GROMACS .gro file of C-alpha atoms in nm:
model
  399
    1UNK     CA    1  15.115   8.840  10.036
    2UNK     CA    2  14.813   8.983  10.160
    3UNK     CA    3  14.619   9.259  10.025
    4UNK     CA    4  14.598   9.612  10.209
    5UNK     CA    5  14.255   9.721  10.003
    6UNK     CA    6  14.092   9.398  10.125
    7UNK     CA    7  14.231   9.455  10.456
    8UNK     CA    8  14.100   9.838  10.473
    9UNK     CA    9  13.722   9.685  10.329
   10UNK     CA   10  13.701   9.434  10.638
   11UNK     CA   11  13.757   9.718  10.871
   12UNK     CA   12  13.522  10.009  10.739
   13UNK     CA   13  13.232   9.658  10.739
   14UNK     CA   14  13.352   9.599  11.102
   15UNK     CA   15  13.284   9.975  11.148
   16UNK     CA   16  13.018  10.047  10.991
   17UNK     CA   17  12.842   9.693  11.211
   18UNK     CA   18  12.962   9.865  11.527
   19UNK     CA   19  12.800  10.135  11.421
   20UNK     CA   20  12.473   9.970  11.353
   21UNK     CA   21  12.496   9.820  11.649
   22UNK     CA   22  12.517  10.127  11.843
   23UNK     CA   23  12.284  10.298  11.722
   24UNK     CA   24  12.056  10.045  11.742
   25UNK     CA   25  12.093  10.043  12.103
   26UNK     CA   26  12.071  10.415  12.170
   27UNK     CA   27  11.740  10.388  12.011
   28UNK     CA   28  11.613  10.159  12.270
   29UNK     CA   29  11.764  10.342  12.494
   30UNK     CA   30  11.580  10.681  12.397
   31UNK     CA   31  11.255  10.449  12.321
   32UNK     CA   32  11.284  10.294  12.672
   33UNK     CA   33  11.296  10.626  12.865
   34UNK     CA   34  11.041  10.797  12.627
   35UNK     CA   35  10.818  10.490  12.749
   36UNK     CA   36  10.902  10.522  13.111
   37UNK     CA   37  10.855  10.925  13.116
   38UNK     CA   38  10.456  10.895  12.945
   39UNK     CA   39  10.457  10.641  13.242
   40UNK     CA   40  10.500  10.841  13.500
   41UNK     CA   41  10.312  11.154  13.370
   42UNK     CA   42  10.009  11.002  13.322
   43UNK     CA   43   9.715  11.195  13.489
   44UNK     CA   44   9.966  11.518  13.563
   45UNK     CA   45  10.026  11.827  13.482
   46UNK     CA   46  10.257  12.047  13.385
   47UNK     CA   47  10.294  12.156  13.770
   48UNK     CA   48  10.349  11.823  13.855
   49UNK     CA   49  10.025  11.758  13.981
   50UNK     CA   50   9.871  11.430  13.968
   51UNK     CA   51   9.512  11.400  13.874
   52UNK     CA   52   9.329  11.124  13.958
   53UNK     CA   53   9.163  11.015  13.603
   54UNK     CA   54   8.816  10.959  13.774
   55UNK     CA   55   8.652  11.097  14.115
   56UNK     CA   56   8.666  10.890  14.407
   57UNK     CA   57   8.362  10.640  14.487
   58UNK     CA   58   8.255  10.648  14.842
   59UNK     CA   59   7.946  10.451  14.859
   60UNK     CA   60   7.603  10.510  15.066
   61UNK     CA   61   7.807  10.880  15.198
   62UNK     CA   62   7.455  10.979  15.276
   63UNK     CA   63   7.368  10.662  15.502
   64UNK     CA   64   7.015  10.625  15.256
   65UNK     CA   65   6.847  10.283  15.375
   66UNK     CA   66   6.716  10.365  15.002
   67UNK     CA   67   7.090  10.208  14.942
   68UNK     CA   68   7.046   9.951  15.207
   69UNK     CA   69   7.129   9.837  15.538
   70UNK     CA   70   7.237   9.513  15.628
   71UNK     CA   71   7.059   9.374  15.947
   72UNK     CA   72   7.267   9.264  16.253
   73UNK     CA   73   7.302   9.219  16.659
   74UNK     CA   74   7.494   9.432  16.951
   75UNK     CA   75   7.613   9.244  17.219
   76UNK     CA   76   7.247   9.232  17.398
   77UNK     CA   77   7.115   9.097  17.106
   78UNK     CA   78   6.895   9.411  17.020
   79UNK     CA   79   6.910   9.464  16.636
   80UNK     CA   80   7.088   9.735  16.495
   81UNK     CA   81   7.152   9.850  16.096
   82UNK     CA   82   7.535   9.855  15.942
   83UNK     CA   83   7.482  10.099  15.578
   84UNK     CA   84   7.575   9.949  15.222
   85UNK     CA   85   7.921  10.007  15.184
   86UNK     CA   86   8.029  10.040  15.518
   87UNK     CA   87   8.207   9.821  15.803
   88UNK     CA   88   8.061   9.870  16.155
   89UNK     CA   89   8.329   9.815  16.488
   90UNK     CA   90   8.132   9.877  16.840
   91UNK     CA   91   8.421   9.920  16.968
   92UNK     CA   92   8.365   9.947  17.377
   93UNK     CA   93   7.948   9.929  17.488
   94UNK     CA   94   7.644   9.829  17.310
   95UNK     CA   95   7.468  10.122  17.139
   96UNK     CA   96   7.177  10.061  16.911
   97UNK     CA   97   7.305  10.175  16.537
   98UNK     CA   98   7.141  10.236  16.217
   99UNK     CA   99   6.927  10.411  16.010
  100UNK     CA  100   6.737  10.687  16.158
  101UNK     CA  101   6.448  10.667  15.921
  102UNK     CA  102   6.371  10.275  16.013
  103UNK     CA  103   6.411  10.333  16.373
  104UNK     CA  104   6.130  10.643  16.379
  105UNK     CA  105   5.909  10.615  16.080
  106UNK     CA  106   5.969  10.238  16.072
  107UNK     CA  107   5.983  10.219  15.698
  108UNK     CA  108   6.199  10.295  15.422
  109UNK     CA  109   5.997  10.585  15.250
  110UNK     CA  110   5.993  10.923  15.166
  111UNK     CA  111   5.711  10.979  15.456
  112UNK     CA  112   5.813  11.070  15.789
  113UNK     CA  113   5.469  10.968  15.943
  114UNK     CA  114   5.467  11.254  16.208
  115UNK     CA  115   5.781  11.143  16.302
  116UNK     CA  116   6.108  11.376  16.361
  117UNK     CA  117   6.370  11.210  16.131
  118UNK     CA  118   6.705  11.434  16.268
  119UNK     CA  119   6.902  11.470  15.909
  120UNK     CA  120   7.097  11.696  15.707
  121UNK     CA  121   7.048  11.614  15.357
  122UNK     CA  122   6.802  11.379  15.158
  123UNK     CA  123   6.585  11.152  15.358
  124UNK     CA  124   6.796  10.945  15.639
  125UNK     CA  125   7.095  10.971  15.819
  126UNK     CA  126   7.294  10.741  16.053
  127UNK     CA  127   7.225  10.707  16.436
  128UNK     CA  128   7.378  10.603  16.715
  129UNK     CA  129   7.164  10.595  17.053
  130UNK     CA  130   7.357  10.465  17.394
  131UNK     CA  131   7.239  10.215  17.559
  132UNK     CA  132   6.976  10.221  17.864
  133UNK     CA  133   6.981  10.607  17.688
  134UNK     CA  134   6.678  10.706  17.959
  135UNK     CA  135   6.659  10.418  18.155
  136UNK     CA  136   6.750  10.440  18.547
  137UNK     CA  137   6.987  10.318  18.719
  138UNK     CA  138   7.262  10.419  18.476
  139UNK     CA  139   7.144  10.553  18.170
  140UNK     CA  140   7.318  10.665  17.860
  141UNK     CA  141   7.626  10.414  17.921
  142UNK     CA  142   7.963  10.505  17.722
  143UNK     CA  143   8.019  10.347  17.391
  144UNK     CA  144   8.242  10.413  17.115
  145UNK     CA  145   8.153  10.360  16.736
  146UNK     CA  146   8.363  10.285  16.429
  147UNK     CA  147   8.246  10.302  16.070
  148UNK     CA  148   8.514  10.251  15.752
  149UNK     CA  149   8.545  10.236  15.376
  150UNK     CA  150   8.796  10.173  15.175
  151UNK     CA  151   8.779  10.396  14.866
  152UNK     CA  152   9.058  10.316  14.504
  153UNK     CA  153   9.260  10.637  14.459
  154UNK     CA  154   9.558  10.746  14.257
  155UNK     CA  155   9.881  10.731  14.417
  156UNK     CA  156  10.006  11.027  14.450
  157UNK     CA  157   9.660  11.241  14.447
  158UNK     CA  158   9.517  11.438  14.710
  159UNK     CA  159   9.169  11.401  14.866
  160UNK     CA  160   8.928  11.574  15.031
  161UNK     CA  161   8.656  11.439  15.320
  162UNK     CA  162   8.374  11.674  15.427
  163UNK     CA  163   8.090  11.570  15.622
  164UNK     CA  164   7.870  11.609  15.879
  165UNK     CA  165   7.791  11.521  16.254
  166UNK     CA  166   7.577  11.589  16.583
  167UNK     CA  167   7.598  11.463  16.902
  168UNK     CA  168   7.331  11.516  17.240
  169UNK     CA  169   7.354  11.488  17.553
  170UNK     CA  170   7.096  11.527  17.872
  171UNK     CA  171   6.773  11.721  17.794
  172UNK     CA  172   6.661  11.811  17.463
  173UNK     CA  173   6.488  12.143  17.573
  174UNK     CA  174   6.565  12.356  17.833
  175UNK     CA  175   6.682  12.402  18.147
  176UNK     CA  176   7.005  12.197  17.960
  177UNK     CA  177   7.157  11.968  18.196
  178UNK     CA  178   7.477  11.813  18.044
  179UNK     CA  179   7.761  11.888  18.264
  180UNK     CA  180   8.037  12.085  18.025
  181UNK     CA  181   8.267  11.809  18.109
  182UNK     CA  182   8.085  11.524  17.930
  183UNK     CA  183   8.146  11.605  17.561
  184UNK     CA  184   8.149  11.349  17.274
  185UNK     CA  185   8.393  11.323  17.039
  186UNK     CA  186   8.316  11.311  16.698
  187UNK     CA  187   8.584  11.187  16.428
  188UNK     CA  188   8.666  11.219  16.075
  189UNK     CA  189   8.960  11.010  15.964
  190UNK     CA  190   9.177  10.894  15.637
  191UNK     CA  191   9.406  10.652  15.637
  192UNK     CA  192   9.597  10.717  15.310
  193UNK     CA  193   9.806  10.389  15.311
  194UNK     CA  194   9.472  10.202  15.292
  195UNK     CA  195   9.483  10.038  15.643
  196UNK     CA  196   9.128   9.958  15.853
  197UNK     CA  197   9.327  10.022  16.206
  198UNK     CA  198   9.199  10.314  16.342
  199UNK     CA  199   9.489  10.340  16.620
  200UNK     CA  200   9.767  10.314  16.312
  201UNK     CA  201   9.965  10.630  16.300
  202UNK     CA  202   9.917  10.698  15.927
  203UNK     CA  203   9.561  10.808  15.992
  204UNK     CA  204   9.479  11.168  15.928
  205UNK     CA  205   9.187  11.282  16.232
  206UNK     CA  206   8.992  11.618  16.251
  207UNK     CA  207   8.770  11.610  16.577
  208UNK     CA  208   8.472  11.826  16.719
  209UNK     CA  209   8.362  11.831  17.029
  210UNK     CA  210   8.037  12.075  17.059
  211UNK     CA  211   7.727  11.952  17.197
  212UNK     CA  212   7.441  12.005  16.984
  213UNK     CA  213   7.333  12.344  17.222
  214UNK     CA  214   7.609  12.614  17.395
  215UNK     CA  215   7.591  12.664  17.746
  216UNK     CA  216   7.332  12.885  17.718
  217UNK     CA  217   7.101  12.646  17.551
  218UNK     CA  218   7.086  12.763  17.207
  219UNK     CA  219   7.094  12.528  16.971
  220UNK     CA  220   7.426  12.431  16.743
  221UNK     CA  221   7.318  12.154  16.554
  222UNK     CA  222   7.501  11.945  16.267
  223UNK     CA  223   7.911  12.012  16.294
  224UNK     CA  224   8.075  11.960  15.953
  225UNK     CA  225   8.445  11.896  15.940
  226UNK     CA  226   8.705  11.839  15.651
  227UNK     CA  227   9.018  11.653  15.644
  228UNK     CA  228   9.293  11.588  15.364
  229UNK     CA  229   9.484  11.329  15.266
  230UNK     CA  230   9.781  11.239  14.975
  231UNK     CA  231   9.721  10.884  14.870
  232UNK     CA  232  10.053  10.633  14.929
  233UNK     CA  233   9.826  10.351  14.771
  234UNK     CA  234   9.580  10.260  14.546
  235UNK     CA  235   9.291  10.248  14.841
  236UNK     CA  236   9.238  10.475  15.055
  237UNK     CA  237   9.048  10.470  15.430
  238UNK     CA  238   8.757  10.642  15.544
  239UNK     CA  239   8.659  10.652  15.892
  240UNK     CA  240   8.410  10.810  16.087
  241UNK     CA  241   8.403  10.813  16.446
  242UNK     CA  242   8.216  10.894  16.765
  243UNK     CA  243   8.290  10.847  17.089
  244UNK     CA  244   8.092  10.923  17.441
  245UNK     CA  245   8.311  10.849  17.717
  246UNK     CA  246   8.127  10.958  17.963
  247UNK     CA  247   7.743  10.805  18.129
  248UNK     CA  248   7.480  11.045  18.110
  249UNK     CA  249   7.090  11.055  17.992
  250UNK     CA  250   7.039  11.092  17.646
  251UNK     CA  251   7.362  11.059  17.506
  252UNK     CA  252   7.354  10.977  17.126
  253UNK     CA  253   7.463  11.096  16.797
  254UNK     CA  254   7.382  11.114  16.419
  255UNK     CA  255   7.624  11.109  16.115
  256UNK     CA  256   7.541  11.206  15.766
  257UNK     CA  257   7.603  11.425  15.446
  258UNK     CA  258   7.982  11.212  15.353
  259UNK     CA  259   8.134  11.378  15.035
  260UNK     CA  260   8.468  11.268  14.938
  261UNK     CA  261   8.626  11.447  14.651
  262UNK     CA  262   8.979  11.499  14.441
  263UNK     CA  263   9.105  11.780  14.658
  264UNK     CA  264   9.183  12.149  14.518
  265UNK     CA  265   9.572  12.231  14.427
  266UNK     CA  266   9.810  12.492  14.492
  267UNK     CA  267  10.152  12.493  14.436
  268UNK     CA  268  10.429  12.761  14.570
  269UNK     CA  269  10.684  12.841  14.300
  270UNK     CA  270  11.034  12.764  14.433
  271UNK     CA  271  11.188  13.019  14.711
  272UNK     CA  272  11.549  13.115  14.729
  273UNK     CA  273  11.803  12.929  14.987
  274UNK     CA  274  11.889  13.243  15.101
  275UNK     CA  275  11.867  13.646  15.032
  276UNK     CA  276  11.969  13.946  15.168
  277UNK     CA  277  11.703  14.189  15.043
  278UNK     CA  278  11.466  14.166  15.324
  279UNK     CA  279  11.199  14.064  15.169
  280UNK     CA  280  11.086  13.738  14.990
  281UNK     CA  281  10.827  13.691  14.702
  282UNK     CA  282  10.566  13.413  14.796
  283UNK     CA  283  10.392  13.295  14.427
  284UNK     CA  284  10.138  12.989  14.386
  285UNK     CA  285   9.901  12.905  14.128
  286UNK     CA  286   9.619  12.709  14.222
  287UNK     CA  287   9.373  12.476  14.060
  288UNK     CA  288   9.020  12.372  14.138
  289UNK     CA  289   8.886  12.033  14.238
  290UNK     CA  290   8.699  11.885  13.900
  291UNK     CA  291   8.463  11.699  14.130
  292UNK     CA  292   8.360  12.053  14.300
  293UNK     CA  293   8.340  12.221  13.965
  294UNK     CA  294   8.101  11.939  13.852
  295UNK     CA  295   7.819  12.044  14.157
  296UNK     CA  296   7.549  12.187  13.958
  297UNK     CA  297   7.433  12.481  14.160
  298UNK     CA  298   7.799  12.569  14.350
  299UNK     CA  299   7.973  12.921  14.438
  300UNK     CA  300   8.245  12.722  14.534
  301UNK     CA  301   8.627  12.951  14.513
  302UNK     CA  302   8.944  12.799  14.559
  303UNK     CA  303   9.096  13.002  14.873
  304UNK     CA  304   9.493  12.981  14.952
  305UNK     CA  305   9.658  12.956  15.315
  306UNK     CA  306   9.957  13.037  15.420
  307UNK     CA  307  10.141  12.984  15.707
  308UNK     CA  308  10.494  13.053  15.839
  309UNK     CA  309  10.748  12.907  16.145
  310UNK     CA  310  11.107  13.010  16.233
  311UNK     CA  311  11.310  12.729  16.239
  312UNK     CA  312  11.423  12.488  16.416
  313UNK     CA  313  11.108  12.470  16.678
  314UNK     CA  314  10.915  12.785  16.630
  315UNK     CA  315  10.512  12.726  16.546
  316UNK     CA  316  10.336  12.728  16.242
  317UNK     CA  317  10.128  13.057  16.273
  318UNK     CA  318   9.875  13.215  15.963
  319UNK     CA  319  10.018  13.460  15.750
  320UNK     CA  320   9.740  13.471  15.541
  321UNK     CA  321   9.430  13.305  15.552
  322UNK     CA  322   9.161  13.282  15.263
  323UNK     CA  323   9.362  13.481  14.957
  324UNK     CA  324   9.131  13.517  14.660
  325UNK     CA  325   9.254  13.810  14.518
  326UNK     CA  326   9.619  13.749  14.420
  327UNK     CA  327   9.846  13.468  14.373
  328UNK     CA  328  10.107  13.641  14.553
  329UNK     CA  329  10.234  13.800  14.903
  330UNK     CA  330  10.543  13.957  15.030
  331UNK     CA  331  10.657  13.848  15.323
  332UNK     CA  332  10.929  14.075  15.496
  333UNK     CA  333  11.073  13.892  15.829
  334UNK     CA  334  11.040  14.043  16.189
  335UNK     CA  335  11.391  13.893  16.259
  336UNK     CA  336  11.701  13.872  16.018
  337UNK     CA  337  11.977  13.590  16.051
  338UNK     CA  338  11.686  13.350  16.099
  339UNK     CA  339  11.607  13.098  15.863
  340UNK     CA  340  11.179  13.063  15.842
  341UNK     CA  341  10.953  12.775  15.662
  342UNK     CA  342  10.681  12.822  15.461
  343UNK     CA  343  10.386  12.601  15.347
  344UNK     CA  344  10.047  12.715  15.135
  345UNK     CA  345   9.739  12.491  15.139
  346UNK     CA  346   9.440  12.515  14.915
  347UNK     CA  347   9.051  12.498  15.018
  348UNK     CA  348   8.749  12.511  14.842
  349UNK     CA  349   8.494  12.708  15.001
  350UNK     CA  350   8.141  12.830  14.888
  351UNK     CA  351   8.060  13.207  14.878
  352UNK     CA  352   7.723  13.369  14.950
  353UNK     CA  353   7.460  13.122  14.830
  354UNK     CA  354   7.500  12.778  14.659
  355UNK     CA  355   7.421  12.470  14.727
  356UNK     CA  356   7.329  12.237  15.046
  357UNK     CA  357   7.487  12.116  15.247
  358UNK     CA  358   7.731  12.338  15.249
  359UNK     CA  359   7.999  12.129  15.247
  360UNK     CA  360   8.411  12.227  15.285
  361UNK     CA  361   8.713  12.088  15.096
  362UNK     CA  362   9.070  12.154  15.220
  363UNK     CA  363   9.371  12.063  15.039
  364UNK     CA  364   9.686  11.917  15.168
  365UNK     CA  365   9.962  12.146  15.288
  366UNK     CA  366  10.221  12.165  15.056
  367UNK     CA  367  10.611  12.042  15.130
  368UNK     CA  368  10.773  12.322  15.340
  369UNK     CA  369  11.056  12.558  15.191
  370UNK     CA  370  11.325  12.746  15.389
  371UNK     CA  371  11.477  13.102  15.305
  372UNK     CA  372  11.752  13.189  15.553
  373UNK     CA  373  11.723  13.578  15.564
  374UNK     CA  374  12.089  13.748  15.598
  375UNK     CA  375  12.145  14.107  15.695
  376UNK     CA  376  12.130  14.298  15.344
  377UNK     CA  377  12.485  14.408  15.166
  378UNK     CA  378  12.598  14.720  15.171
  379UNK     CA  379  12.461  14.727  15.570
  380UNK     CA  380  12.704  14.988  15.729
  381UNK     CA  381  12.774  14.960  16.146
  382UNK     CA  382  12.872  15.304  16.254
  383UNK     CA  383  13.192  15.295  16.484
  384UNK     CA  384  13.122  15.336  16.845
  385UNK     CA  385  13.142  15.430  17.087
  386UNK     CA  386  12.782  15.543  17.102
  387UNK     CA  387  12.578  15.611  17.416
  388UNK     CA  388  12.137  15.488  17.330
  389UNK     CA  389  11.882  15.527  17.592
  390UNK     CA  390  11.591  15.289  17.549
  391UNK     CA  391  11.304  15.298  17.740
  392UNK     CA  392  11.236  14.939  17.915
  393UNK     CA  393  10.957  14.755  17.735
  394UNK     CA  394  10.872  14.365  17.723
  395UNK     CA  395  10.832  14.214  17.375
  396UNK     CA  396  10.739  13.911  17.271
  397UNK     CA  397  10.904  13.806  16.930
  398UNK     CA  398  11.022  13.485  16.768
  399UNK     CA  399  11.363  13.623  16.701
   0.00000   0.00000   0.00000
């Protein structure tokens, strides 16, 4: 006959191995998604921001032939100049491209020899001259230039491009005769998904299209514009652009002055689906771009945007623009039982002074948030019927 106390000493082992067992696994379990959480906070937060561990590294931004050109041939076999770092696409004509200090002073110094070498900052810049640019019967023929880098980024991070460009057309002094119609476009572009294909619909653009004088003349000169971009991989694209569709005498352009930067943050704190008070409370807290905090000499101020759309269609319009001074606004709606979106964006800016150029670093606009404003409780509708004269007026409202 067997025994019961041997019988009861199998079962507590078989237990107390379960047990083990068990336990063994929940701790591999809580190991494993310990593991996988450091993972995926690396370089963020407590916002949930992700900071890229290093700046970006956009080579030859400032188009030096210090930094080196590479020599090679348009399609008329005239030689032109494609900067370290940088892929060159003529993409329609045969302009004469390169470095603006070679093509005047004819060598790669610090000396302009009487010559005028058109740049912003240090001692070259990038140029782009049509071709036949004076010479009869057609001069200044269209062409359209590409220029690309692609830069290793964080996933996840948001950039900032700022740089600088100038175009010309017709006579460099007065009386100007460029008709108003023939502008040239000049283009700043990233492609966050890393791709080199201008055309691809991923690419982030910011354009200008002012001439280097108004129409009265007076000079502009250099344009800067600033574009922003979230990185989906670990390059991202740079592009710069310039196009001059048109024929006309002295058509021809000059890039320089490339910054790209980790971009400055804001963050809205999370709005309510819906309220019936009236009013909502917009809060954000902001942070400032490391790289732009590094330049030695810079008044540069984080600045906060926001902007506001009735749903489903309505625009995006400014409700504030530029806030320093608070990191807060209430916004009470013109039109209740409508549902609005909001989004914030932070720039960098410089104040009074600093450092040159004076270059400008938007952030990306953040994910938009909807509060569906009800008529408050308690509203009271006073039984009719009434008689109201109104005078007859025209409004214009989103409601």
């Amino acid at each position: 006959m067997a025994d019961p106390t041997e019988g009861r000493l199998k079962v507590r082992r078989y237990w107390r191995w379960w047990m083990g067992c068990a336990l063994w696994l929940l701790g591999c379990v809580v190991w494993w998604h310990g593991s996988a959480g450091a993972q995926a906070t690396v370089g963020e937060e407590p916002e949930n921001w992700t900071i890229p561990p290093s700046p970006p590294v956009l080579l030859n931004g400032e188009f030096e032939c210090a930094e080196g050109y590479r020599f090679a041939t348009n399609a008329r076999g005239e030689t032109i100049h494609i900067p370290h770092g940088w892929t060159l696409e003529l993409r329609q004509g045969s302009p004469v491209v390169g470095s603006t200090r070679l093509r005047y002073a004819y060598v790669c110094d610090q000396d302009d020899r009487r010559a005028f070498i058109e740049r912003l900052s240090q001692w070259d810049s990038f140029i782009i001259v049509s071709e036949d640019i004076e010479t009869p019967p057609l001069p200044g023929k269209p062409f359209d230039v590409l220029l690309y880098q692609q830069v290793d980024t964080t996933v996840g991070a948001e950039y900032s491009l700022s740089g600088w460009m100038i175009s010309l057309c017709g006579n460099k002094s007065r009386p100007f005769d460029c008709p108003p119609t023939n502008v040239i476009v000049k283009r700043l572009g990233l492609d966050p998904s890393g791709g080199t294909d201008p055309e691809a619909s991923s690419v982030v653009w910011v354009e200008n299209r002012r001439n280097f004088v108004d129409e009265q003349g007076n000079r502009l000169g250099w344009q800067n514009m600033s574009v922003a971009a979230t990185a989906r991989a670990t390059r991202m694209t740079v592009f710069v652009q310039m196009i001059s569709p048109h024929q006309f005498h002295g058509n021809m352009g000059f890039v320089d002055a490339l910054s790209l930067v980790r971009a400055p943050l804001v963050r809205l704190e999370r709005l309510p689906e819906t309220t019936g008070a009236g009013q909502v409370e917009l809060r954000w807290s902001t942070r400032q771009s490391d790289d732009v905090a590094a330049i030695v000499g810079g008044t540069y101020r984080v600045l906060v945007d926001v902007q506001v759309r009735v749903l489903p269609s309505g625009p995006w319009r400014d409700f504030a623009v530029g806030v320093t001074d608070t990191n807060g606004l209430t916004f009470r709606p013109p039109c209740l039982e409508r549902t609005y979106a909001f989004r914030v964006r932070a720039r960098t800016e410089q104040s009074d002074g600093g450092v040159w150029p004076n270059q400008r670093y938007p952030g990306v606009w953040s994910i938009a948030q909807r509060v569906r404003f009800e008529v408050p409780r308690g509203s009271v509708v006073p039984a009719g019927p009434w008689r109201v004269l109104l005078p007859h007026v025209r409004m214009q409202s989103d409601c």
